[in-house]
Short mmCIF file of C-alpha atoms in Angstrom, two decimals:
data_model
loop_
_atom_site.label_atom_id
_atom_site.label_comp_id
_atom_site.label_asym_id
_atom_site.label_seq_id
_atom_site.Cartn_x
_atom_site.Cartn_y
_atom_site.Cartn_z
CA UNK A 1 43.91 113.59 128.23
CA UNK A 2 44.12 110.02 129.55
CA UNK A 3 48.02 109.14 130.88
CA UNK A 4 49.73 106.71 128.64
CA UNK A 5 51.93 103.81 130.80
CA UNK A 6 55.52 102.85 129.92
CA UNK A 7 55.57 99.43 128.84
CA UNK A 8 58.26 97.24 129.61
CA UNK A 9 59.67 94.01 129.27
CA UNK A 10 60.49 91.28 132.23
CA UNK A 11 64.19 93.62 132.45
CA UNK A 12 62.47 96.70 132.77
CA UNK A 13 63.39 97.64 129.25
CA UNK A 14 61.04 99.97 127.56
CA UNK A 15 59.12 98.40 124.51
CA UNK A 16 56.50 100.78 124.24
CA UNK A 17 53.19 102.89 125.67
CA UNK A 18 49.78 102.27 126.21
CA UNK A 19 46.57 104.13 127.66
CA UNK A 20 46.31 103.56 131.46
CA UNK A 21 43.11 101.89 131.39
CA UNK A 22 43.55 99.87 128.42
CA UNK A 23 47.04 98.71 130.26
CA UNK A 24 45.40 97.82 133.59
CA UNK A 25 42.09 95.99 130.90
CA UNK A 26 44.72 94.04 129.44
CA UNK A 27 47.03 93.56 132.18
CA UNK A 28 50.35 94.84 130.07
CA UNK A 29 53.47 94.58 131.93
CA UNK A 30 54.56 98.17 132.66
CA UNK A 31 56.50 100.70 134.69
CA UNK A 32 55.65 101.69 138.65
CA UNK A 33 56.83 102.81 142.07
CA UNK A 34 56.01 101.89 145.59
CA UNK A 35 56.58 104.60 148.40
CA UNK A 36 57.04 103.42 151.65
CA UNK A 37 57.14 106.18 154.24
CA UNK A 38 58.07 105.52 158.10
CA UNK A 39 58.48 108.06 160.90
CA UNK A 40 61.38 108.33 163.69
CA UNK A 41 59.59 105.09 165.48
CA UNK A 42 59.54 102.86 162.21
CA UNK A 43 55.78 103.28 161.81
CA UNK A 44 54.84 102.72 158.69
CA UNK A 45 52.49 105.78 156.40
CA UNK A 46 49.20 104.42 154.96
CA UNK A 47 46.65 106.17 152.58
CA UNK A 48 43.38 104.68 152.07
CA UNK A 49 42.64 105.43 147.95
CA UNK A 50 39.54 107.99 147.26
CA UNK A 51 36.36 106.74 146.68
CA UNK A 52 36.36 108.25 143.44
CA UNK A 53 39.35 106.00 142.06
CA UNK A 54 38.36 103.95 138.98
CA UNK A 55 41.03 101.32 140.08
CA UNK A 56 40.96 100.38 143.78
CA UNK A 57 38.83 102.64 145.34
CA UNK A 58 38.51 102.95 149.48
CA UNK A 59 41.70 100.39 149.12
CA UNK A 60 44.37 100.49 152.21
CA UNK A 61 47.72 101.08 150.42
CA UNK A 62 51.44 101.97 151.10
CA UNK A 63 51.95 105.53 151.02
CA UNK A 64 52.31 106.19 147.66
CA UNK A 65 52.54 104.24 144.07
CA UNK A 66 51.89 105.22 140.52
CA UNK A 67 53.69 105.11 137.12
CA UNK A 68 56.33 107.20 135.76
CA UNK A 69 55.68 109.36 132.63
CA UNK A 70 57.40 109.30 129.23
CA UNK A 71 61.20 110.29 129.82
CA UNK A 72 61.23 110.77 133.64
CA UNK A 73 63.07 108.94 136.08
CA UNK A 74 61.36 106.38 138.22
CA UNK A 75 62.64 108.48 141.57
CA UNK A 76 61.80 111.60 140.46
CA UNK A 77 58.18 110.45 139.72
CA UNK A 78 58.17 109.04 143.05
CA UNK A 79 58.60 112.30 144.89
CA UNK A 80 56.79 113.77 142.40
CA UNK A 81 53.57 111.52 143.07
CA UNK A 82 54.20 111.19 146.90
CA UNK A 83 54.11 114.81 146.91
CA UNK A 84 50.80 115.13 144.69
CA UNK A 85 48.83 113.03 147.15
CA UNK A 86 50.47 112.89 150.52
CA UNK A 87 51.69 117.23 150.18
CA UNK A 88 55.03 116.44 151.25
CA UNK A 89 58.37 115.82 149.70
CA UNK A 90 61.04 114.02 151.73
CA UNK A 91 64.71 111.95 150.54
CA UNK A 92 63.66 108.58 149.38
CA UNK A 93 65.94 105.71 148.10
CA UNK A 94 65.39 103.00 146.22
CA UNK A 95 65.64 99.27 147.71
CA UNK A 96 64.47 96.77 145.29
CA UNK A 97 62.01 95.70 142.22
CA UNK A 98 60.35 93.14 141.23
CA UNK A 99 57.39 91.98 138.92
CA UNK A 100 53.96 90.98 139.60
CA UNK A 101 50.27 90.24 138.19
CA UNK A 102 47.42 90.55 140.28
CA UNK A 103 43.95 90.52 139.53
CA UNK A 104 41.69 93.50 140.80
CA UNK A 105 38.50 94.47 141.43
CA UNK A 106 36.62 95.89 138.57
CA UNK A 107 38.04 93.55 135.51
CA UNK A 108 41.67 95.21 136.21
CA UNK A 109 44.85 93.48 136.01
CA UNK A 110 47.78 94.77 137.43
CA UNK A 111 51.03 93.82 136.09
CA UNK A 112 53.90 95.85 137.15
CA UNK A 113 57.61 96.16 137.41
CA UNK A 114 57.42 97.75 140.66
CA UNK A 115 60.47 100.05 142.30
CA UNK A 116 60.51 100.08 145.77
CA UNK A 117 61.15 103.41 147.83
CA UNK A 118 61.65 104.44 151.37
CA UNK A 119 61.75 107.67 153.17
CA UNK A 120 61.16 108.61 156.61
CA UNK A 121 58.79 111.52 157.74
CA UNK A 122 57.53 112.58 161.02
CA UNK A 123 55.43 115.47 160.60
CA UNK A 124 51.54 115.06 159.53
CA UNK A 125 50.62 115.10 155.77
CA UNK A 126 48.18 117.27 154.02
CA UNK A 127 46.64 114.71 151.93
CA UNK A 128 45.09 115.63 148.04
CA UNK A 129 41.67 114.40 148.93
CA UNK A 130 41.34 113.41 145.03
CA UNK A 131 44.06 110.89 145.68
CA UNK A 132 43.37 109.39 149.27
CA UNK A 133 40.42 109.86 151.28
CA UNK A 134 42.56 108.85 154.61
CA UNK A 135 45.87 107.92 156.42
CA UNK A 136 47.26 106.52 159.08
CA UNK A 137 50.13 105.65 160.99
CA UNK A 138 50.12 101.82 162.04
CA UNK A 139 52.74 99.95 163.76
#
């Protein structure tokens, strides 16, 4: 069953759901995280996306994003997610938000109200190769 997106407005209030795909197609304004994970010497955690992605494939990226589902907290789906595709859960907290609306490769349109997350982690992670076909460490 395809994942339905909270919708929101430019406050972050909910307004309704939508269909992943048909929110990225019509480039709704919804609900995400961004997990940025550094180690003891500030390096910052990358994941390149797997190929098989429909939206960004083989795409560098932060550690970790995705969407929250119906009725769970933004920072709970965070760990929950960073988890999923990195195998590790560590403390994050949240820093900021903000909105944007970029255009993407394959008629996609992302348009998010975006919570920001940090953590640190120094050990190695054992990736989900359905969510990230690499990582790195860069400075």
């Amino acid at each position: 069953m395809e994942e339905r997106l909270i919708l929101v407005d430019e406050k972050d209030n909910i307004i309704g759901s939508e269909f992943k795909l048909a929110t990225h197609k019509q480039g709704l304004l919804h609900r995400a995280f961004s997990v940025f994970i550094f180690d003891q010497t500030q390096r910052l955690l990358l994941q390149q996306r797997a190929a098989a992605k429909y939206h960004s494939p083989n795409l560098w990226s932060n550690t970790c994003c995705g969407h929250p589902r119906k009725g769970e907290e933004t920072q709970s789906a965070a760990s929950r997610r960073l988890n999923e595709e990195m195998g590790f859960y560590t403390p994050i907290i949240h820093v900021s938000s903000f909105t944007y609306r970029e255009e993407v490769p394959g008629n996609l349109i992302e348009h998010e109200f975006d919570h920001i997350y940090i953590g640190q982690f120094n050990q190695i992670p054992q990736v989900n190769p359905n969510e990230a076909g690499d990582w790195r460490w860069i400075d």
